[in-house]
């Protein structure tokens, strides 16, 4: 099995966890208020038509096609990079997380027309925009890419 296909497996795990968590939240919280988990964290059910952290969520609808196009183009580019950079463990791990997150949110946009967000962190009344596991995977993958870049510069 080619190396890049193993990394696709990690992306599939991210997609599966993301979609399963969203299905559970929609099932559990539809028509209900959020659940207070800790003084700084709630589980909520929000529908986001924008990008990560609600960016452009009030843009009027055109952004759905834009973000779908970006997700598809980015996914194809990431698969290309995974094939090209065989053997680069941290780089491939990071790309796999980004790919899984991008496809996880793309599935929502195709299936229901928006993204399900449910993780709500806050400090008193100041709430960080709600997000989901796909957004977390994209963020983690980006941090790992930065660390990989720093590590490569030091060599």
N, CA and C of each residue as an Amber inpcrd file, in Angstrom:
protein
   465
   0.8500000  -1.1840000   0.0000000   0.0000000   0.0000000   0.0000000
   0.8900000   1.2400000   0.0000000   0.6440000   2.1650000  -0.9170000
   1.4470000   3.3950000  -0.9460000   1.3210000   4.1720000   0.3630000
   2.4140000   4.8270000   0.7360000   2.4920000   5.5900000   1.9780000
   1.3570000   6.6090000   2.1040000   1.0610000   7.3100000   1.0120000
   0.0490000   8.3730000   1.0710000  -1.3320000   7.8190000   1.3960000
  -1.5920000   6.5570000   1.0440000  -2.9010000   5.9640000   1.3360000
  -3.0700000   5.7040000   2.8320000  -1.9740000   5.4240000   3.5230000
  -2.0440000   5.2690000   4.9810000  -2.4530000   6.5860000   5.6270000
  -1.9050000   7.6690000   5.0910000  -2.2560000   8.9890000   5.6260000
  -3.7120000   9.3190000   5.3250000  -4.2080000   8.8400000   4.2130000
  -5.6290000   9.0230000   3.8960000  -6.4900000   8.3070000   4.9440000
  -5.9890000   7.1930000   5.4550000  -6.7020000   6.4750000   6.5130000
  -6.8670000   7.3320000   7.7600000  -5.8100000   8.0710000   8.1310000
  -5.9070000   8.9830000   9.2730000  -6.9480000  10.0670000   8.9930000
  -6.9520000  10.5800000   7.7810000  -7.9600000  11.5830000   7.4070000
  -9.3680000  11.0120000   7.5290000  -9.5480000   9.7610000   7.1290000
 -10.8620000   9.1160000   7.2480000 -11.2930000   8.9760000   8.7080000
 -10.3430000   8.7080000   9.5990000 -10.6590000   8.6420000  11.0320000
 -11.1430000  10.0100000  11.5170000 -10.4400000  11.0790000  11.1160000
 -10.8430000  12.4410000  11.4940000 -12.2530000  12.7300000  10.9750000
 -12.5020000  12.4030000   9.7120000 -13.8320000  12.6290000   9.1190000
 -14.8930000  11.8450000   9.8930000 -14.6120000  10.5940000  10.1870000
 -15.5730000   9.7590000  10.9130000 -15.8910000  10.3000000  12.2950000
 -14.8580000  10.6870000  13.0520000 -15.0830000  11.2500000  14.3870000
 -15.8500000  12.5630000  14.3110000 -15.4950000  13.3970000  13.3380000
 -16.1780000  14.6770000  13.1580000 -17.6570000  14.4590000  12.8540000
 -17.9450000  13.6150000  11.8820000 -19.3370000  13.3930000  11.4830000
 -20.1380000  12.7100000  12.5920000 -19.5350000  11.7540000  13.2810000
 -20.2340000  11.0740000  14.3790000 -20.5590000  12.0560000  15.5040000
 -19.6080000  12.9260000  15.8310000 -19.8530000  13.8990000  16.9050000
 -20.9610000  14.8700000  16.5140000 -20.9780000  15.2980000  15.2600000
 -22.0210000  16.2270000  14.8030000 -23.3930000  15.5580000  14.8010000
 -23.4600000  14.3150000  14.3530000 -24.7400000  13.5930000  14.3710000
 -25.2620000  13.4360000  15.7950000 -24.3740000  13.1350000  16.7190000
 -24.7760000  12.9810000  18.1210000 -25.2710000  14.3070000  18.6980000
 -24.5790000  15.3900000  18.4160000 -24.9880000  16.7080000  18.9220000
 -26.3430000  17.1040000  18.3440000 -26.5200000  16.9370000  17.0390000
 -27.8050000  17.2860000  16.4160000 -28.9230000  16.4470000  17.0320000
 -28.6660000  15.1670000  17.2330000 -29.6670000  14.2770000  17.8210000
 -29.9820000  14.6630000  19.2670000 -28.9570000  15.0120000  20.0240000
 -29.1250000  15.2880000  21.4540000 -29.6300000  16.6940000  21.7560000
 -29.2490000  17.6720000  20.9420000 -29.5320000  19.0650000  21.2950000
 -30.5700000  19.7560000  20.4190000 -31.0950000  19.0950000  19.4080000
 -32.1150000  19.7400000  18.5700000 -33.3010000  20.1430000  19.4400000
 -33.6560000  21.4320000  19.3770000 -34.7770000  21.9440000  20.1470000
 -34.5000000  22.1300000  21.6260000 -33.2540000  22.0020000  22.0330000
 -32.8800000  22.1460000  23.4480000 -31.8280000  23.2210000  23.6080000
 -31.7050000  23.7100000  24.8230000 -30.6140000  24.6170000  25.1520000
 -29.3240000  23.8140000  25.2320000 -28.2070000  24.5230000  25.2390000
 -26.9210000  23.8650000  25.3520000 -26.7440000  23.1910000  26.7040000
 -25.6620000  22.4490000  26.8190000 -25.3260000  21.7440000  28.0510000
 -24.0740000  22.3800000  28.6360000 -24.1560000  22.8070000  29.8900000
 -22.9880000  23.3490000  30.5820000 -22.1350000  22.1640000  31.0290000
 -20.9110000  22.1080000  30.5120000 -19.9990000  21.0170000  30.8530000
 -19.0460000  21.4600000  31.9540000 -18.5800000  22.6950000  31.8710000
 -17.6690000  23.2870000  32.8490000 -17.9490000  24.7890000  32.8810000
 -17.4470000  25.5010000  33.8900000 -17.7190000  26.9400000  33.9640000
 -17.2450000  27.7290000  32.7350000 -16.3950000  27.1390000  31.9300000
 -15.8400000  27.8190000  30.7560000 -16.1900000  27.1240000  29.4330000
 -17.0120000  26.0670000  29.4990000 -17.2490000  25.2500000  28.3100000
 -18.6790000  24.7230000  28.2720000 -19.3350000  24.9220000  27.1150000
 -20.6910000  24.4150000  26.8840000 -20.7110000  23.5910000  25.6040000
 -21.6420000  22.6600000  25.5400000 -21.9850000  22.0090000  24.2780000
 -23.2430000  22.7000000  23.7710000 -23.2020000  23.1910000  22.5530000
 -24.3180000  23.9250000  21.9560000 -24.5730000  23.3600000  20.5650000
 -25.6730000  23.7490000  19.9690000 -25.9510000  23.3670000  18.5860000
 -26.1240000  24.6400000  17.7800000 -25.1480000  24.9060000  16.9110000
 -25.1890000  26.0840000  16.0520000 -24.9410000  25.6560000  14.6150000
 -25.5720000  26.3560000  13.7010000 -25.3610000  26.0990000  12.2790000
 -24.5930000  27.2720000  11.6940000 -23.4710000  26.9750000  11.0800000
 -22.5500000  27.9900000  10.5810000 -22.5100000  27.9320000   9.0550000
 -22.8920000  29.0140000   8.4160000 -22.8290000  29.0760000   6.9540000
 -21.5260000  29.6890000   6.4720000 -20.6740000  30.1060000   7.4050000
 -19.3930000  30.7030000   7.0470000 -18.2740000  29.6810000   7.1090000
 -17.0790000  30.1990000   7.3300000 -15.8930000  29.3450000   7.4380000
 -15.6210000  29.0790000   8.9180000 -14.4220000  28.6170000   9.2150000
 -14.0520000  28.3200000  10.5900000 -14.3100000  29.5330000  11.4770000
 -14.8310000  29.2600000  12.6530000 -15.0940000  30.2830000  13.6580000
 -16.0550000  31.3570000  13.1480000 -16.9950000  30.9640000  12.3080000
 -18.0860000  31.8060000  11.7950000 -17.6520000  32.8960000  10.8230000
 -16.4550000  32.8280000  10.2800000 -15.9900000  33.8250000   9.3170000
 -16.9250000  33.8540000   8.1130000 -17.4250000  35.0130000   7.7620000
 -18.3450000  35.2690000   6.6420000 -19.6940000  34.5630000   6.7870000
 -20.1000000  34.2570000   8.0110000 -21.3610000  33.5290000   8.1850000
 -22.5820000  34.3520000   7.7990000 -22.4500000  35.6630000   7.7470000
 -23.5930000  36.5130000   7.4020000 -23.4570000  37.1240000   6.0080000
 -22.7360000  36.4570000   5.1120000 -22.4360000  37.0250000   3.7880000
 -23.5580000  36.8510000   2.7670000 -24.6080000  36.1380000   3.0860000
 -25.7490000  36.0750000   2.1800000 -25.9070000  34.8050000   1.3660000
 -25.0560000  33.8180000   1.5180000 -25.2480000  32.5440000   0.8410000
 -24.2190000  32.1820000  -0.2100000 -23.6260000  33.1610000  -0.8690000
 -22.6390000  32.8830000  -1.9120000 -21.4220000  32.1590000  -1.3530000
 -21.1500000  32.3670000  -0.0680000 -19.9460000  31.8000000   0.5390000
 -19.9850000  30.2770000   0.5910000 -21.1730000  29.6690000   0.5720000
 -21.2720000  28.2040000   0.6170000 -20.5300000  27.5820000  -0.5630000
 -20.8000000  28.0750000  -1.7680000 -20.1170000  27.5420000  -2.9550000
 -18.6300000  27.8620000  -2.9300000 -18.2840000  29.0610000  -2.4660000
 -16.8740000  29.4350000  -2.3640000 -16.1330000  28.4720000  -1.4440000
 -16.6790000  28.2350000  -0.2510000 -16.0000000  27.3690000   0.7110000
 -15.9800000  25.9140000   0.2550000 -17.0060000  25.4870000  -0.4640000
 -16.9930000  24.1320000  -1.0240000 -15.8820000  24.0100000  -2.0680000
 -15.7520000  25.0140000  -2.9250000 -14.6980000  25.0080000  -3.9390000
 -13.3140000  25.0220000  -3.3260000 -13.1360000  25.8620000  -2.3000000
 -11.8440000  25.9290000  -1.6130000 -11.5220000  24.5810000  -0.9710000
 -12.5030000  23.9630000  -0.3190000 -12.2710000  22.6730000   0.3430000
 -11.8880000  21.5880000  -0.6590000 -12.5540000  21.5730000  -1.8000000
 -12.2390000  20.5670000  -2.8260000 -10.8430000  20.8040000  -3.3930000
 -10.5310000  22.0550000  -3.7320000  -9.2040000  22.3740000  -4.2790000
  -8.1070000  22.0730000  -3.2610000  -8.3230000  22.4700000  -2.0090000
  -7.3250000  22.2150000  -0.9660000  -7.1330000  20.7170000  -0.7550000
  -8.2170000  19.9620000  -0.7840000  -8.1230000  18.5100000  -0.5880000
  -7.3100000  17.8520000  -1.6980000  -7.5600000  18.2430000  -2.9240000
  -6.7950000  17.6940000  -4.0510000  -5.3190000  18.0610000  -3.9410000
  -5.0410000  19.3000000  -3.5400000  -3.6540000  19.7460000  -3.3820000
  -2.9680000  18.9810000  -2.2510000  -3.6830000  18.7490000  -1.1630000
  -3.1030000  18.0120000  -0.0360000  -2.7890000  16.5740000  -0.4350000
  -3.6730000  15.9310000  -1.1690000  -3.3900000  14.5670000  -1.6420000
  -2.1340000  14.5740000  -2.5140000  -2.0020000  15.5750000  -3.3820000
  -0.7950000  15.7160000  -4.2080000   0.4460000  15.8430000  -3.3180000
   0.3690000  16.6820000  -2.2790000   1.5120000  16.8680000  -1.3820000
   1.8440000  15.5860000  -0.6250000   0.8280000  14.8410000  -0.2150000
   1.0750000  13.5760000   0.4860000   1.8070000  12.5840000  -0.4130000
   1.4670000  12.5750000  -1.6900000   2.1530000  11.6890000  -2.6410000
   3.5900000  12.1440000  -2.8770000   3.7930000  13.4480000  -2.9220000
   5.0950000  14.0200000  -3.2570000   6.0860000  13.9560000  -2.0900000
   5.6050000  14.0790000  -0.8710000   6.4820000  14.1850000   0.3010000
   6.4540000  12.9150000   1.1450000   6.6110000  11.7880000   0.4910000
   6.6340000  10.5180000   1.2100000   7.7700000  10.5090000   2.2280000
   7.5060000   9.9130000   3.3810000   8.5420000   9.7670000   4.3900000
   8.6800000  10.9520000   5.3280000   7.9650000  12.0260000   5.0910000
   8.0260000  13.1870000   5.9850000   6.8970000  13.0530000   7.0030000
   7.2230000  12.4610000   8.1400000   6.2250000  12.0440000   9.1190000
   5.3730000  13.2000000   9.6460000   5.9900000  14.2150000  10.2290000
   5.2280000  15.3110000  10.8260000   4.4400000  16.0790000   9.7690000
   5.0580000  16.3250000   8.6340000   4.4000000  17.0270000   7.5290000
   3.1580000  16.2570000   7.0750000   3.2990000  14.9550000   6.8880000
   2.1840000  14.1230000   6.4330000   1.0940000  14.0140000   7.4930000
   1.4930000  13.9150000   8.7520000   0.5280000  13.8670000   9.8520000
  -0.3030000  15.1480000   9.8610000   0.3720000  16.2900000   9.7360000
  -0.3070000  17.5940000   9.7200000  -1.2830000  17.6930000   8.5520000
  -0.8190000  17.3160000   7.3680000  -1.6870000  17.3870000   6.1880000
  -2.8960000  16.4690000   6.3190000  -2.7090000  15.3120000   6.9340000
  -3.8210000  14.3760000   7.1160000  -4.9010000  14.9660000   8.0130000
  -4.4910000  15.6750000   9.0570000  -5.4650000  16.3280000   9.9310000
  -6.1930000  17.4440000   9.1900000  -5.4620000  18.2420000   8.4350000
  -6.0890000  19.3300000   7.6720000  -7.0600000  18.7610000   6.6450000
  -6.6410000  17.7150000   5.9450000  -7.5030000  17.0850000   4.9450000
  -8.7800000  16.5310000   5.5830000  -8.6420000  15.8240000   6.6830000
  -9.8140000  15.2770000   7.3670000 -10.7720000  16.3620000   7.8230000
 -10.2270000  17.4520000   8.3560000 -11.0750000  18.5570000   8.7900000
 -11.7730000  19.2410000   7.6340000 -11.0370000  19.4710000   6.5590000
 -11.6270000  20.1290000   5.3870000 -12.7600000  19.2890000   4.8010000
 -12.5320000  17.9880000   4.6920000 -13.5670000  17.1210000   4.1270000
 -14.7380000  16.9680000   5.1050000 -14.4520000  16.9280000   6.4090000
 -15.5270000  16.8450000   7.4000000 -16.5120000  17.9960000   7.2660000
 -15.9950000  19.2110000   7.1450000 -16.8810000  20.3660000   6.9790000
 -17.5070000  20.3970000   5.5880000 -16.7800000  19.9160000   4.5810000
 -17.3370000  19.8440000   3.2270000 -18.5520000  18.9080000   3.1930000
 -18.4600000  17.7910000   3.8890000 -19.5890000  16.8510000   3.9510000
 -20.8270000  17.5630000   4.4970000 -20.6480000  18.3590000   5.5550000
 -21.7830000  19.1180000   6.1030000 -22.3750000  20.0610000   5.0620000
 -21.5200000  20.8090000   4.3850000 -22.0100000  21.7920000   3.4050000
 -22.7850000  21.1080000   2.2750000 -22.2850000  19.9650000   1.8320000
 -22.9680000  19.2360000   0.7570000 -24.2690000  18.6120000   1.2730000
 -24.2020000  18.0050000   2.4450000 -25.3350000  17.2430000   2.9780000
 -26.4590000  18.1260000   3.5130000 -26.1070000  19.1910000   4.2730000
 -27.1590000  19.9850000   4.9250000 -27.0680000  21.4840000   4.6440000
 -26.0840000  21.9080000   3.8550000 -26.0090000  23.3050000   3.4460000
 -25.2930000  24.2330000   4.4000000 -24.8300000  23.7240000   5.5220000
 -24.0870000  24.5170000   6.4960000 -23.2910000  23.5530000   7.3780000
 -22.4610000  24.1220000   8.2330000 -21.6060000  23.3210000   9.1050000
 -22.1910000  23.3270000  10.5150000 -22.1730000  22.1750000  11.1610000
 -22.6240000  22.0600000  12.5480000 -21.4470000  22.3890000  13.4680000
 -21.6340000  23.3860000  14.3350000 -20.6460000  23.7420000  15.3550000
 -21.2540000  23.4570000  16.7180000 -20.4200000  23.0480000  17.6770000
 -20.9950000  22.6860000  18.9760000 -20.0780000  22.8950000  20.1660000
 -18.8230000  23.1930000  19.9630000 -17.8950000  23.4150000  21.0720000
 -17.8600000  24.9080000  21.3800000 -18.2800000  25.2820000  22.5780000
 -18.4300000  26.6870000  22.9630000 -17.5960000  26.9730000  24.2060000
 -16.4230000  27.5720000  24.0020000 -15.5690000  27.9810000  25.1130000
 -15.8120000  29.4510000  25.3990000 -15.7760000  29.8110000  26.6830000
 -16.0410000  31.2050000  27.0410000 -15.3410000  31.5710000  28.3400000
 -15.1580000  32.8660000  28.5100000 -14.6450000  33.4460000  29.7440000
 -15.7090000  34.4280000  30.1960000 -16.4390000  34.0640000  31.2380000
 -17.6070000  34.8330000  31.6940000 -18.5810000  34.9550000  30.5240000
 -18.9180000  36.1830000  30.1330000 -19.8910000  36.3710000  29.0450000
 -19.2280000  36.4850000  27.6740000 -17.9160000  36.3930000  27.6160000
 -17.1780000  36.5340000  26.3540000 -16.9520000  35.1510000  25.7400000
 -17.6970000  34.8630000  24.6710000 -17.6450000  33.5510000  24.0290000
 -16.7390000  33.5760000  22.8040000 -15.8550000  32.5840000  22.7130000
 -15.1000000  32.3390000  21.4980000 -16.0890000  31.7490000  20.5020000
 -15.9680000  32.0420000  19.2080000 -16.9240000  31.4480000  18.2540000
 -16.9450000  29.9190000  18.3750000 -18.1350000  29.3610000  18.3580000
 -18.2850000  27.9060000  18.4580000 -17.6030000  27.2330000  17.2680000
 -17.1160000  26.0210000  17.5000000 -16.4170000  25.2830000  16.4470000
 -16.7000000  23.8030000  16.6110000 -16.0590000  22.9730000  15.8030000
 -16.3070000  21.5320000  15.8140000 -14.9870000  20.7750000  15.7230000
 -15.0620000  19.4480000  15.6650000 -13.8360000  18.6450000  15.5960000
 -13.0740000  18.8620000  14.2940000 -13.7860000  19.1010000  13.1940000
 -13.1060000  19.3680000  11.9170000 -12.2740000  20.6420000  12.0190000
 -12.8470000  21.6990000  12.6100000 -12.0980000  22.9420000  12.8020000
 -10.8770000  22.6980000  13.6830000 -11.0540000  21.8780000  14.7280000
  -9.9410000  21.5520000  15.6230000  -8.8390000  20.8070000  14.8780000
  -9.2170000  19.8770000  14.0090000  -8.2320000  19.1180000  13.2310000
  -7.4690000  20.0360000  12.2830000  -8.1680000  20.9700000  11.6530000
  -7.5110000  21.9270000  10.7540000  -6.5340000  22.7920000  11.5420000
  -6.9560000  23.2550000  12.7180000  -6.0890000  24.0900000  13.5550000
  -4.8700000  23.3040000  14.0250000  -5.0800000  22.0820000  14.5100000
  -3.9620000  21.2410000  14.9500000  -3.0150000  20.9550000  13.7900000
  -3.5560000  20.6290000  12.6330000  -2.7190000  20.3780000  11.4620000
  -1.8920000  21.5910000  11.0800000  -2.4820000  22.7680000  11.1710000
  -1.7570000  24.0030000  10.8480000  -0.6240000  24.2380000  11.8350000
  -0.8870000  24.0200000  13.1220000   0.1630000  24.1630000  14.1380000
   1.2940000  23.1760000  13.8640000   0.9510000  21.9450000  13.5220000
   1.9780000  20.9400000  13.2150000   2.7810000  21.3140000  11.9720000
   2.1240000  21.9130000  10.9670000   2.8560000  22.3880000   9.7800000
   3.8610000  23.4670000  10.1500000   3.4540000  24.3790000  11.0290000
   4.3630000  25.4390000  11.4750000   5.5430000  24.8290000  12.2220000
   5.2670000  23.8860000  13.1220000   6.3520000  23.2230000  13.8560000
   7.2820000  22.4720000  12.9120000   6.7270000  21.8100000  11.9120000
   7.5390000  21.0990000  10.9240000   8.4210000  22.0750000  10.1530000
   7.8700000  23.2090000   9.7970000   8.6360000  24.2240000   9.0680000
   9.7810000  24.7620000   9.9230000   9.5070000  25.0250000  11.1900000
  10.5500000  25.5120000  12.1040000  11.6340000  24.4540000  12.2590000
  11.2230000  23.2000000  12.4210000  12.1780000  22.0940000  12.5740000
  13.0690000  21.9690000  11.3370000  12.4760000  22.1160000  10.1560000
  13.2490000  22.0110000   8.9160000  14.2180000  23.1750000   8.7610000
  13.8220000  24.3650000   9.2080000  14.7150000  25.5280000   9.1120000
  15.9310000  25.3720000  10.0000000  15.7780000  24.6880000  11.1320000
  16.8840000  24.5110000  12.0700000  17.9030000  23.4970000  11.5770000
  17.5100000  22.6420000  10.6230000  18.4270000  21.6030000  10.1190000
  19.4470000  22.1610000   9.1950000
